[in-house]
Short mmCIF file of C-alpha atoms and ligand atoms in Angstrom, two decimals:
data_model
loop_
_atom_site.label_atom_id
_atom_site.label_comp_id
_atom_site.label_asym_id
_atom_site.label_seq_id
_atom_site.Cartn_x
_atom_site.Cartn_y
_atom_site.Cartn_z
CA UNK A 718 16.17 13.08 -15.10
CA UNK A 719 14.31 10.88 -17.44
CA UNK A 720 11.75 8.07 -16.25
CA UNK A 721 14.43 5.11 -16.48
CA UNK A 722 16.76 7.59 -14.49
CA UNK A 723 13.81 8.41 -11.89
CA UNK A 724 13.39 4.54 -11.69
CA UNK A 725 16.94 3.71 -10.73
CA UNK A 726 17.20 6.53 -7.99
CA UNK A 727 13.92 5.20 -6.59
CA UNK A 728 15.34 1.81 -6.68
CA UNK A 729 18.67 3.24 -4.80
CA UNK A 730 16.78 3.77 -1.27
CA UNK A 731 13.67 2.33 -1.34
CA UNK A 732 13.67 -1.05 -0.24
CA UNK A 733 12.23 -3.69 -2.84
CA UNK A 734 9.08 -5.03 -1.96
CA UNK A 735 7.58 -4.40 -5.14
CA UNK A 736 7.96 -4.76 -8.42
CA UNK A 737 6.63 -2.15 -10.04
CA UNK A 738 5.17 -0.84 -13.46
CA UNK A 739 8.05 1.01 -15.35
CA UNK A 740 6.15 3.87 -15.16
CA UNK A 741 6.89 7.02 -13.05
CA UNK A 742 3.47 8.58 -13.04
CA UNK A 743 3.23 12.63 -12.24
CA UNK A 744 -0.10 14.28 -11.65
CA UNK A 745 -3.86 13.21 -12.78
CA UNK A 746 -6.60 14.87 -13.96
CA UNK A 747 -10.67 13.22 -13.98
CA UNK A 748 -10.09 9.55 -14.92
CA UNK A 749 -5.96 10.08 -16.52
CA UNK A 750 -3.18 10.15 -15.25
CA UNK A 751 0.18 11.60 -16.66
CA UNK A 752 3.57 10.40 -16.38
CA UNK A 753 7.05 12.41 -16.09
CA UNK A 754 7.65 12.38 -19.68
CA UNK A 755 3.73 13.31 -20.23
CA UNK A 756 1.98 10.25 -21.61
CA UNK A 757 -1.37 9.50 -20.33
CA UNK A 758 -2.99 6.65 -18.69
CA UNK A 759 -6.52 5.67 -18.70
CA UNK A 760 -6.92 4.72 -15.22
CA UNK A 761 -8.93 1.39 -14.34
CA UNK A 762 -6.80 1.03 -11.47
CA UNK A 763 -7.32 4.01 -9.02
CA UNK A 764 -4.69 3.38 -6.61
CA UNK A 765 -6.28 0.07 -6.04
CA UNK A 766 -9.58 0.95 -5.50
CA UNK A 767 -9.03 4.03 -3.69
CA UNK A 768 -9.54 7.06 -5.96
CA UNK A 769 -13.58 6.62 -6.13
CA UNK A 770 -13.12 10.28 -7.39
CA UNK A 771 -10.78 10.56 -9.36
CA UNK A 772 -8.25 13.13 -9.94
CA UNK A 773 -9.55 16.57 -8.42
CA UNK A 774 -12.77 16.20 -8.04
CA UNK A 775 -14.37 19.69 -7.87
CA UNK A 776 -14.52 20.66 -4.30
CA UNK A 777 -12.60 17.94 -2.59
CA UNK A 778 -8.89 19.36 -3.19
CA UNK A 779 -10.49 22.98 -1.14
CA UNK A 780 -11.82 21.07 1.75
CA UNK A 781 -8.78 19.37 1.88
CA UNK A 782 -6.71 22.68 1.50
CA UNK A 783 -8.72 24.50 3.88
CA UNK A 784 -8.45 21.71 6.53
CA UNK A 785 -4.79 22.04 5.98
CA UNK A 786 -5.00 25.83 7.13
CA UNK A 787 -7.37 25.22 9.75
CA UNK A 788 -5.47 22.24 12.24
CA UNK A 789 -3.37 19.02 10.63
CA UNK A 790 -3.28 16.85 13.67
CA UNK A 791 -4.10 17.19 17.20
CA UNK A 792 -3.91 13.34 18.58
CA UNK A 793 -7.03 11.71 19.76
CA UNK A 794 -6.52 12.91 23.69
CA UNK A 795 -9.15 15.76 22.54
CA UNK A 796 -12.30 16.24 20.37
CA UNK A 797 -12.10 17.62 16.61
CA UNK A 798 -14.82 18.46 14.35
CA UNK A 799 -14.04 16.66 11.37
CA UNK A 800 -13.90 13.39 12.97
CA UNK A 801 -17.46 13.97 14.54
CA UNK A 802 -18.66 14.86 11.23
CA UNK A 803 -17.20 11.77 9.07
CA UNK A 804 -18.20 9.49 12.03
CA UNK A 805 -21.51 10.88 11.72
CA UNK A 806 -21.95 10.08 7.89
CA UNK A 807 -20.18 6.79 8.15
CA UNK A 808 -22.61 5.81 10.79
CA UNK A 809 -25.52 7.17 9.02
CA UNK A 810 -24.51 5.18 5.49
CA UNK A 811 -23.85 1.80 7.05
CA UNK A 812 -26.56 1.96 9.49
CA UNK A 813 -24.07 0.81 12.40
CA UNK A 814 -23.58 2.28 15.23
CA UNK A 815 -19.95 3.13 16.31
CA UNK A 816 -16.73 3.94 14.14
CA UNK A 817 -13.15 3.77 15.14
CA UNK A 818 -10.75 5.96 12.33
CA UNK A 819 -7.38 3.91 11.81
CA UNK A 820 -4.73 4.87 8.85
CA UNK A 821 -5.07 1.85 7.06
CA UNK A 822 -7.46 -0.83 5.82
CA UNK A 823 -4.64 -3.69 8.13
CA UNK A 824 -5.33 -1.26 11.10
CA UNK A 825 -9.20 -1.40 10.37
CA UNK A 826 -9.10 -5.31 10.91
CA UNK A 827 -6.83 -5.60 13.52
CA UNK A 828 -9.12 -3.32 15.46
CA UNK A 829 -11.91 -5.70 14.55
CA UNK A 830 -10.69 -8.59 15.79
CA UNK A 831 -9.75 -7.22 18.68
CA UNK A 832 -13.25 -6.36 18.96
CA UNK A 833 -14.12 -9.75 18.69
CA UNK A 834 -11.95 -11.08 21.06
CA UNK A 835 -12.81 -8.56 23.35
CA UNK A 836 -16.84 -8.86 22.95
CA UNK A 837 -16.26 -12.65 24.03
CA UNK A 838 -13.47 -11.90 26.95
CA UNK A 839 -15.88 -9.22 28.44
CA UNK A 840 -19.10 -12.03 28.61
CA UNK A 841 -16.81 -13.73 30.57
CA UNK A 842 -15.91 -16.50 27.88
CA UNK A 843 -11.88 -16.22 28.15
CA UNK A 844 -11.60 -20.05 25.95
CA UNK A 845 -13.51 -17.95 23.30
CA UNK A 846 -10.63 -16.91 20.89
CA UNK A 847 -10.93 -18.69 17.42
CA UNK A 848 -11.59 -17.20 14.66
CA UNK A 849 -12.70 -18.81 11.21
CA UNK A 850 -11.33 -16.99 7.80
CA UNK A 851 -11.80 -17.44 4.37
CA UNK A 852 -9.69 -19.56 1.73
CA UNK A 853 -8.13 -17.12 -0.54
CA UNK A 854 -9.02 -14.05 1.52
CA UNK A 855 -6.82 -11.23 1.52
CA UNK A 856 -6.94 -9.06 5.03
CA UNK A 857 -4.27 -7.20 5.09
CA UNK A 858 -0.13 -7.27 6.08
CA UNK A 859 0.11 -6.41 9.65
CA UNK A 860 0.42 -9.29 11.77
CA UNK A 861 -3.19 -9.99 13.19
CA UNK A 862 -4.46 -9.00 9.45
CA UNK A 863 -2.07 -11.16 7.94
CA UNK A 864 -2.89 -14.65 10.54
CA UNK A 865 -6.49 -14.19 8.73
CA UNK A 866 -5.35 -13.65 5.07
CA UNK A 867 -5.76 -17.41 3.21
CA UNK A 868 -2.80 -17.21 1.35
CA UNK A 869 -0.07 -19.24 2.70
CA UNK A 870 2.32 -18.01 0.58
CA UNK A 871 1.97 -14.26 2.51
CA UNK A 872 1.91 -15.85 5.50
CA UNK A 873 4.67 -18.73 5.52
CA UNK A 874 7.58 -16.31 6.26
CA UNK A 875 6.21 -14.68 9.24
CA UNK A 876 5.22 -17.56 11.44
CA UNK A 877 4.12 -18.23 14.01
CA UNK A 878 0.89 -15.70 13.63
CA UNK A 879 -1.69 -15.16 15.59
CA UNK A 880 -3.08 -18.10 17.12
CA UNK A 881 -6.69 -19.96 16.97
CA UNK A 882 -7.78 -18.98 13.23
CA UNK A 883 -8.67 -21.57 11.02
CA UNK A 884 -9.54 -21.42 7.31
CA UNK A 885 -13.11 -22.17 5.37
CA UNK A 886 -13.44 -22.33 1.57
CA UNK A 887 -15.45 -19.14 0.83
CA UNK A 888 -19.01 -19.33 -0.46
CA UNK A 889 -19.12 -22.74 1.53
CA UNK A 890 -20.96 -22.62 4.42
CA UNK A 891 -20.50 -26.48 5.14
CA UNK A 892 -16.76 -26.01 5.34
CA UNK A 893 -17.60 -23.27 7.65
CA UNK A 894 -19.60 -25.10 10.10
CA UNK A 895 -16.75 -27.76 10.01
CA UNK A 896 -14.43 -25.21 11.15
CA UNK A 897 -16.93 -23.73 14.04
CA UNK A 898 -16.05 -24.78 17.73
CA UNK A 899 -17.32 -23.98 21.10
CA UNK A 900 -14.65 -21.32 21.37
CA UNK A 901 -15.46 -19.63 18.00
CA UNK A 902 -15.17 -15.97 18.88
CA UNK A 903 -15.44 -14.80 15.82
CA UNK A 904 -15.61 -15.45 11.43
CA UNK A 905 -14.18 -12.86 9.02
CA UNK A 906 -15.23 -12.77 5.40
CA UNK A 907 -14.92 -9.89 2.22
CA UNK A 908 -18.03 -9.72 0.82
CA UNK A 909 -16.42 -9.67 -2.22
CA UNK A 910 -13.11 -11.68 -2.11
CA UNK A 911 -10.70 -8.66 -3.80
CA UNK A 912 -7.11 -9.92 -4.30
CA UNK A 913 -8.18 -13.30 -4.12
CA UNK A 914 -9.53 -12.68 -7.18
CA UNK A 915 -12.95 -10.84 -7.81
CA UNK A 916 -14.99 -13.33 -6.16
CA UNK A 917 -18.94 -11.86 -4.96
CA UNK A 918 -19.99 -13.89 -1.95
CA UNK A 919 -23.22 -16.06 -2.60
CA UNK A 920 -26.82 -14.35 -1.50
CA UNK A 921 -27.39 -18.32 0.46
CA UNK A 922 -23.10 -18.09 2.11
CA UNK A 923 -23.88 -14.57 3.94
CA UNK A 924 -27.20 -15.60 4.84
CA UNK A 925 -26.07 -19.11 6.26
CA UNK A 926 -22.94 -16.95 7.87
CA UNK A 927 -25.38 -14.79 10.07
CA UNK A 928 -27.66 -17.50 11.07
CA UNK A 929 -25.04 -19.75 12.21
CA UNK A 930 -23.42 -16.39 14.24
CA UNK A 931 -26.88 -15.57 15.95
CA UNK A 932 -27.50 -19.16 17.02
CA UNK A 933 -23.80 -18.88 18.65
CA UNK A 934 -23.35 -15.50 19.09
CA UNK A 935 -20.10 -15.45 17.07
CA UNK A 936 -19.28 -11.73 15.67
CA UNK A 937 -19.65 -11.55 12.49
CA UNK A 938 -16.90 -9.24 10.47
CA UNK A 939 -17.44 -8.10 6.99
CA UNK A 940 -14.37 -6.54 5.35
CA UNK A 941 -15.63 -3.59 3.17
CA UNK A 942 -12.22 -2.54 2.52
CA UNK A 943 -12.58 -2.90 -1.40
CA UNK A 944 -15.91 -3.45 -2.25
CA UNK A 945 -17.26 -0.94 0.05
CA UNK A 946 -17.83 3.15 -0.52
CA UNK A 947 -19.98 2.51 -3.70
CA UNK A 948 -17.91 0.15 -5.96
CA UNK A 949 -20.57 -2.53 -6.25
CA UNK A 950 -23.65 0.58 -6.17
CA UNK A 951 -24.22 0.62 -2.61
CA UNK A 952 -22.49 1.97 0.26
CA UNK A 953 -21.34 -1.07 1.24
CA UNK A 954 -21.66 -4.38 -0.35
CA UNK A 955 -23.40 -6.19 2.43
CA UNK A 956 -26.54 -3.98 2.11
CA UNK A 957 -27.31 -5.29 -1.34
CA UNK A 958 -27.50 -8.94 -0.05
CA UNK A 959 -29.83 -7.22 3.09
CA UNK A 960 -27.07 -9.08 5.57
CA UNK A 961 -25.84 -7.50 8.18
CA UNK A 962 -22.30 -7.86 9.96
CA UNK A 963 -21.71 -6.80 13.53
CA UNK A 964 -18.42 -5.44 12.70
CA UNK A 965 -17.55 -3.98 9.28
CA UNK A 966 -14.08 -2.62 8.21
CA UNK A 967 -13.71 -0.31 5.34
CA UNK A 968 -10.53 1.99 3.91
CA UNK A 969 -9.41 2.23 0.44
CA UNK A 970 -12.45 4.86 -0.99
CA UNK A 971 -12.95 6.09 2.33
CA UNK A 972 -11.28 8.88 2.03
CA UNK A 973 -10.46 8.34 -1.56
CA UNK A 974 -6.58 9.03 -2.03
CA UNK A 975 -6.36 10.23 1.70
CA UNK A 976 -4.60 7.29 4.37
CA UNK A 977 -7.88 6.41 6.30
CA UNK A 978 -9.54 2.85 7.68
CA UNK A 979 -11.81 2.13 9.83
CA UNK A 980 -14.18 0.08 11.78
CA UNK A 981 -17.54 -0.16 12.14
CA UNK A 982 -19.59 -1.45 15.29
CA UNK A 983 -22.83 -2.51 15.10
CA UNK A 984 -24.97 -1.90 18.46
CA UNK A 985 -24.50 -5.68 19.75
CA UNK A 986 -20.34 -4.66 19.82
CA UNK A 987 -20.33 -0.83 20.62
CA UNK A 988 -22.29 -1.91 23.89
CA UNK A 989 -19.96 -4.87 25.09
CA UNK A 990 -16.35 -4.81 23.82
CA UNK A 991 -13.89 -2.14 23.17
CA UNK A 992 -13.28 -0.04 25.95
CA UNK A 993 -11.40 2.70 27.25
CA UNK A 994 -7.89 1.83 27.52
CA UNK A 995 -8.44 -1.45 25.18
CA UNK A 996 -6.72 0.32 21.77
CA UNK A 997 -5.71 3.32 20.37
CA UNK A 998 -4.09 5.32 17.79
CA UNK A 999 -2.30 8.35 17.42
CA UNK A 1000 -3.00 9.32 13.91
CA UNK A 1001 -6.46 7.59 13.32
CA UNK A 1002 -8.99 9.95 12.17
CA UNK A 1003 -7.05 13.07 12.41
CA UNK A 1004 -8.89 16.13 11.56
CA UNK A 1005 -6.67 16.12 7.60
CA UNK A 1006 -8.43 12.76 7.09
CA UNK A 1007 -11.34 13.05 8.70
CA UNK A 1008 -12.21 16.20 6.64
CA UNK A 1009 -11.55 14.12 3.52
CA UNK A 1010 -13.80 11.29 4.59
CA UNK A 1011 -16.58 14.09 5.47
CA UNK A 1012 -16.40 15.95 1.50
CA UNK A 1013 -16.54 12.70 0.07
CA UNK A 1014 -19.50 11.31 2.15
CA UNK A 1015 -21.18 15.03 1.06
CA UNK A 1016 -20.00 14.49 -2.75
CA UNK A 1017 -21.20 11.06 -2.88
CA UNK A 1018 -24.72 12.44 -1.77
CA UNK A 1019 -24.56 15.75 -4.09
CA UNK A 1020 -23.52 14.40 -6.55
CA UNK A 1021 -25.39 10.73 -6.52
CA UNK A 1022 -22.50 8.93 -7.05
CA UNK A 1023 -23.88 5.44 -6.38
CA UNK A 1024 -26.77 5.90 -8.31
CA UNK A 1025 -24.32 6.58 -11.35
CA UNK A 1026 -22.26 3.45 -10.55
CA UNK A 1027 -26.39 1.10 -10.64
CA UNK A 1028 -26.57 3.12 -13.71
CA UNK A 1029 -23.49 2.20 -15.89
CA UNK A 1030 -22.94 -1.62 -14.59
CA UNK A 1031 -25.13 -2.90 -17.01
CA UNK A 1032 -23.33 -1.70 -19.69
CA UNK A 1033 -19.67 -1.73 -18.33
CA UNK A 1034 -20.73 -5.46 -17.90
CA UNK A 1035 -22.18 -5.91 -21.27
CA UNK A 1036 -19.12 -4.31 -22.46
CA UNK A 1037 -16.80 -6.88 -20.44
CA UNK A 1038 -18.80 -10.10 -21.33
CA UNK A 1039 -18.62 -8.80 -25.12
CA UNK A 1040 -14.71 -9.62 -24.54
CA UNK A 1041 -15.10 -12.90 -23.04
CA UNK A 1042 -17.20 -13.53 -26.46
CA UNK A 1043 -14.82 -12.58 -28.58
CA UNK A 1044 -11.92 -13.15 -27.41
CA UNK A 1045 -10.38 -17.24 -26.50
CA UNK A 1046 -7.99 -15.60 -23.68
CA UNK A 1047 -10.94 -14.15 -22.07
CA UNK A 1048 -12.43 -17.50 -20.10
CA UNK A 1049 -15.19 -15.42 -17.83
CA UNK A 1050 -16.11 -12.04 -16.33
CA UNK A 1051 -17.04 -11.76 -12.48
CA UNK A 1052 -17.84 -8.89 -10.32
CA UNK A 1053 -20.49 -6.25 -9.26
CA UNK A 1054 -20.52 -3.01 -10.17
CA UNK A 1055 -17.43 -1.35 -10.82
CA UNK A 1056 -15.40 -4.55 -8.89
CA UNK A 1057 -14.48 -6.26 -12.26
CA UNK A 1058 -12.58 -9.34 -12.95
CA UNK A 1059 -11.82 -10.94 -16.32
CA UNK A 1060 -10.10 -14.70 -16.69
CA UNK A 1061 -7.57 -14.37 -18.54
CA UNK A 1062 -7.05 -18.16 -20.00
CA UNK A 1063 -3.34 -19.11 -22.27
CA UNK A 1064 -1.44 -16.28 -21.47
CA UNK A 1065 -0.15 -14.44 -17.96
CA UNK A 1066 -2.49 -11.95 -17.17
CA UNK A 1067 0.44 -10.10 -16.02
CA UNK A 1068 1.44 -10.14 -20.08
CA UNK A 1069 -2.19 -8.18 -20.29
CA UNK A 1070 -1.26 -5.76 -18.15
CA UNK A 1071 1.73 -4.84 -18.88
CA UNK A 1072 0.17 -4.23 -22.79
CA UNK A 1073 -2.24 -2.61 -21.61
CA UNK A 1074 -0.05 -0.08 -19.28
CA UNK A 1075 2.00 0.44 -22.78
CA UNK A 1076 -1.21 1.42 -24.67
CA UNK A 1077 -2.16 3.54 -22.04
CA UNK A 1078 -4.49 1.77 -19.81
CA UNK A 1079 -4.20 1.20 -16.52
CA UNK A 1080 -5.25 -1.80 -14.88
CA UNK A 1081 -4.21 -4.59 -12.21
CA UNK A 1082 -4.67 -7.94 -12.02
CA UNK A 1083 -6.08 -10.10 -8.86
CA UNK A 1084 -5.26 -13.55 -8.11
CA UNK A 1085 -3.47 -16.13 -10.63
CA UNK A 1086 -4.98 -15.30 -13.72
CA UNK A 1087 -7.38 -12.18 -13.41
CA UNK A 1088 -7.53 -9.00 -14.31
CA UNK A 1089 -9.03 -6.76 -12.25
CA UNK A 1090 -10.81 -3.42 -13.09
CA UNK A 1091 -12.04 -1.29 -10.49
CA UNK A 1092 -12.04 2.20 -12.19
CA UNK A 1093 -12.98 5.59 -9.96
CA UNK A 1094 -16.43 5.44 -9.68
CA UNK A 1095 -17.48 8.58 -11.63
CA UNK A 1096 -16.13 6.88 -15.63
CA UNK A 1097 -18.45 7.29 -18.02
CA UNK A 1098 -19.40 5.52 -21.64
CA UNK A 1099 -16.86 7.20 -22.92
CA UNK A 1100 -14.17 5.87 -20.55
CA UNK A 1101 -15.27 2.70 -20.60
CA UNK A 1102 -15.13 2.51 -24.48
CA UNK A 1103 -11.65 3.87 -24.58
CA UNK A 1104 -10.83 0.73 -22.19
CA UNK A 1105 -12.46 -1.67 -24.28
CA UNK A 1106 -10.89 -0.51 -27.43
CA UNK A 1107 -7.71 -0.75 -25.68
CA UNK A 1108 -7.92 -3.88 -24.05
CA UNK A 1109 -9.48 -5.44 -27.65
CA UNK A 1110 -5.84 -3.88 -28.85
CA UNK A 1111 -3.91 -5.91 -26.34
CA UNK A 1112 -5.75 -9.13 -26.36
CA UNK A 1113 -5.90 -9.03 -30.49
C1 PLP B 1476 -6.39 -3.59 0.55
C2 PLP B 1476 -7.13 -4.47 1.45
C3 PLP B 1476 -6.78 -4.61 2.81
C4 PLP B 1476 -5.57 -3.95 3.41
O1 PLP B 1476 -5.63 -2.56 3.36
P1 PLP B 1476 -4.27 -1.70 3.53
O2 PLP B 1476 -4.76 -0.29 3.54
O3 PLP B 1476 -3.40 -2.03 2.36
O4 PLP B 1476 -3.67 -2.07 4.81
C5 PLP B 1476 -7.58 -5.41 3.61
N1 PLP B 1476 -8.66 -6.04 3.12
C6 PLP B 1476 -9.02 -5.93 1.82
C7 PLP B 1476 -10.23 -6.63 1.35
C8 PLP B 1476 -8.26 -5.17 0.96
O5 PLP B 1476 -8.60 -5.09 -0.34
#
């Protein structure tokens, strides 16, 4: 079968929620990928943020292998060593104190607000239920996730959602405040807004988020699910602004190309909310994933992967603003690290891409008008020229 042929079978029986690149990609290799009929891709993409290493990294394919030898799945009715050993390093990294494992980055926030909820039923405050979300946040497509997404346009369809969340304007702590109540249990916030497009939170908007949640005790949720595992050159984003949540939620690079979420307690909710009995899963943080998550916690430290990422922002953004100089199309760069957006300004940024997938560059786009790079974190000069000389191609 060729690629249009491949396309139309796919097509046949899987239902259409997407519509995808005409591309049928095959197998990768470092930062390219390859498609049926062998063309290559430079990938600024990575599975939307989740390939942080690429395409077999050395050593993460054998731990995965051997894990596969070893014991798949055993449900979480009994102990395996994988998952104490991933929970371990995620605990260690973040500096938090208890993880639940979930398959998904949706899972990973409905968990944490039923934390939240939870944490406020179990002091006894049962009115305590609201929740305030961010404008133009994306959270997910499960149900809870989705009632905290600010999109209306996801959410229209599926209504009535959740009840009691009301929406802020991010990086706005006034239109916060004017959303907090007496039965606030609870505000959720990216610390980079991802889909939304590529907006970092303001240094003054996380520090004015966890003053106002320690004067009420409101649990404070960070969702690391695409700026954290070293994209912006720390573990998580929130340790670069020195502001703590008391709930964190990360997936996508967690187990980079593996399905695994999770969420993160800090002490305050490991002591006082979930319980036994209060949720569960049967996949989450089986020992397959859970051996992933542990390599790529041990590469990352080897083989000082966010060191690399503080190393080449400077000049993957010197690189990026070059464009925005030279190019009318190109309004304004925003990001940290490798979380990259450009503004694309008189054409569809969807246009971009597509020219960009034809000369062999991978990349998405975030929002309205952005285009979004968030490459595997271990590119180097060389990879990033290659993208600028292609994307100077496309915009030209
Ligand atoms: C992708 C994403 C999610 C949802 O993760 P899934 O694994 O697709 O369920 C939630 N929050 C943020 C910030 C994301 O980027």
């Amino acid at each position: 079968m060729n690629m249009n042929e491949q396309m139309q079978q796919s097509e046949k029986s899987i239902l259409h929620t997407y519509n995808r690149f005409p591309v049928v990609l095959d197998h990768g290799e470092g930062c390219w990928l390859y498609d049926t009929e062998g063309k290559k891709y430079l990938d600024f993409a990575a599975g939307i943020a989740v390939n942080a290493l690429g395409y077999h990294y050395p050593g993460y394919d054998e731990a995965l292998k051997a894990q596969i030898d070893k014991l798949l799945h055993i449900s979480n009715l009994y102990y395996n060593e994988p998952m104490s050993e991933a929970g371990e390093k995620l605990v260690k990294a973040s500096g938090m104190s208890k993880a639940f494992f979930t398959n998904s980055g949706t899972e990973a926030i409905e968990g944490a607000l039923k934390a939240a909820r939870k944490y406020a039923y179990a002091k006894g405050e049962k009115e305590r239920y609201e929740i305030v979300a961010m404008n133009h946040s994306f959270h997910g497509r499960s149900m809870g996730a989705l009632s905290v997404t600010g999109n209306e346009h996801y959410r229209k369809p599926f209504e009535p959602l959740i009840g009691g969340v009301k929406f802020a304007d991010f990086n706005d702590l006034d239109s916060v405040k004017a959303q907090i109540t007496e039965k606030t249990c609870a505000i959720i916030t990216e610390t980079v807004q991802g889909e939304g497009g590529i907006y970092p939170a303001k240094q003054s908007f996380l520090e004015g988020l966890r003053k106002i949640c320690d004067e009420k005790d409101i649990i404070l949720i960070f969702d690391e699910i695409q700026c954290g595992m070293g994209r912006t050159g720390a573990y998580f984003a929130w340790q670069s602004y020195g502001v703590k949540p008391d709930i964190m939620t990360c997936a996508k690079a967690l187990g980079s190309g593996v399905p695994v979420g999770a969420f993160v307690l800090g002490e305050k909710a490991a002591q006082a909310s979930l319980a036994p009995g209060d949720h569960g899963t049967t996949y989450g943080g089986n020992p397959f994933v859970c051996a992933a998550v542990s390599k790529v916690f041990d590469i990352f430290e080897k083989d000082h992967i966010l060191e690399h990422v503080q190393e080449l922002t400077p000049y993957l953004e010197e690189k990026l603003d070059g464009l925005v100089e030279k190019f009318d199309t190109v309004a304004a760069r925003r990001g940290k690290g490798f979380m990259q957006g450009l503004v694309i300004t008189g054409v569809p940024v969807g246009s971009v891409v597509t020219k960009a997938l034809e000369n062999g560059l991978l990349v998405i786009s975030a929002g309205s008008d952005v285009l979004r790079l968030v490459p595997p974190l271990i590119i180097t000069k060389e990879h990033i020229d290659q993208m600028i000389g292609i994307l100077e191609k496309c915009l030209a």
